[in-house]
Amino acid sequence: MAAKLRPDFHILKRVEKDNQYAAASAYAKDLASVASTTGWFDGKQKFDFAEGEKRRKSFIDNEMQCCSEELKIRRRTRLRKLYEMEARGWEEELARHGLAVQRQHF
C-alpha cells in the first residue's frame, strides 16, 4: 500500500522553505550591518592618528603665534624703556650745559 501524503504537505514544505529563506535573509542583513559598523570603526582607528596629529599641529601653531605676539610686545616695551633712558640721559647732559629740550610747542 502506498503511503498517503497529507493534503497540505507541499504547502507546508513551501512555507518551511520560505521561512528558511527569510531567516537567511535576516541573517545576511545583520552581517551586512555588522560589516558596515566594523568598516567604520576600522577606518576611524586608522585615521584617528591623523586627526590627533592635525589637532596637535593646530595647537602648536596657535601657541607659536601667541608666543610671537608676546615676544613682540616685550621687545617693544624694552625698546621704549631704552629710548626713555637715552632721552633722560641726553636731557641730563643738556641740563649740565644749561640747555633744555622744549617738549610742547605753543
Short mmCIF file of C-alpha atoms in Angstrom, two decimals, residues 23-83:
data_model
loop_
_atom_site.label_atom_id
_atom_site.label_comp_id
_atom_site.label_asym_id
_atom_site.label_seq_id
_atom_site.Cartn_x
_atom_site.Cartn_y
_atom_site.Cartn_z
CA ALA A 23 15.82 33.68 8.28
CA ALA A 24 18.83 33.55 5.93
CA SER A 25 17.94 36.97 4.52
CA ALA A 26 17.64 38.47 8.02
CA TYR A 27 20.98 36.90 8.98
CA ALA A 28 22.64 38.32 5.84
CA LYS A 29 21.19 41.74 6.66
CA ASP A 30 22.59 41.54 10.21
CA LEU A 31 26.00 40.51 8.84
CA ALA A 32 25.96 43.43 6.41
CA SER A 33 25.15 45.79 9.28
CA VAL A 34 28.00 44.36 11.37
CA ALA A 35 30.37 44.62 8.40
CA SER A 36 29.40 48.25 7.87
CA THR A 37 29.94 49.09 11.54
CA THR A 38 33.24 47.22 11.60
CA GLY A 39 34.42 49.03 8.47
CA TRP A 40 33.56 52.39 10.03
CA PHE A 41 35.37 51.51 13.26
CA ASP A 42 38.48 50.27 11.42
CA GLY A 43 38.55 53.44 9.36
CA LYS A 44 38.15 55.53 12.49
CA GLN A 45 41.02 53.72 14.19
CA LYS A 46 43.20 54.04 11.10
CA PHE A 47 42.67 57.76 10.60
CA ASP A 48 42.40 58.67 14.30
CA PHE A 49 46.14 59.27 14.40
CA ALA A 50 45.91 61.75 11.53
CA GLU A 51 43.13 63.67 13.29
CA GLY A 52 45.14 63.80 16.51
CA GLU A 53 48.16 64.99 14.59
CA LYS A 54 46.10 67.79 12.97
CA ARG A 55 44.85 68.90 16.38
CA ARG A 56 48.36 68.79 17.83
CA LYS A 57 49.76 70.79 14.89
CA SER A 58 46.97 73.35 15.22
CA PHE A 59 47.66 73.69 18.96
CA ILE A 60 51.40 74.13 18.35
CA ASP A 61 50.79 76.72 15.62
CA ASN A 62 48.44 78.63 17.93
CA GLU A 63 50.99 78.54 20.77
CA MET A 64 53.77 79.74 18.47
CA GLN A 65 51.61 82.62 17.24
CA CYS A 66 50.79 83.65 20.83
CA CYS A 67 54.47 83.40 21.80
CA SER A 68 55.42 85.53 18.82
CA GLU A 69 52.89 88.22 19.79
CA GLU A 70 54.08 88.18 23.41
CA LEU A 71 57.71 88.46 22.28
CA LYS A 72 56.85 91.45 20.07
CA ILE A 73 55.14 93.18 22.99
CA ARG A 74 58.11 92.55 25.29
CA ARG A 75 60.58 93.81 22.69
CA ARG A 76 58.54 96.97 22.09
CA THR A 77 58.37 97.61 25.85
CA ARG A 78 62.12 97.13 26.27
CA LEU A 79 62.79 99.38 23.27
CA ARG A 80 60.56 102.14 24.72
CA LYS A 81 62.37 101.91 28.06
CA LEU A 82 65.71 102.12 26.26
CA TYR A 83 64.57 105.21 24.31
#
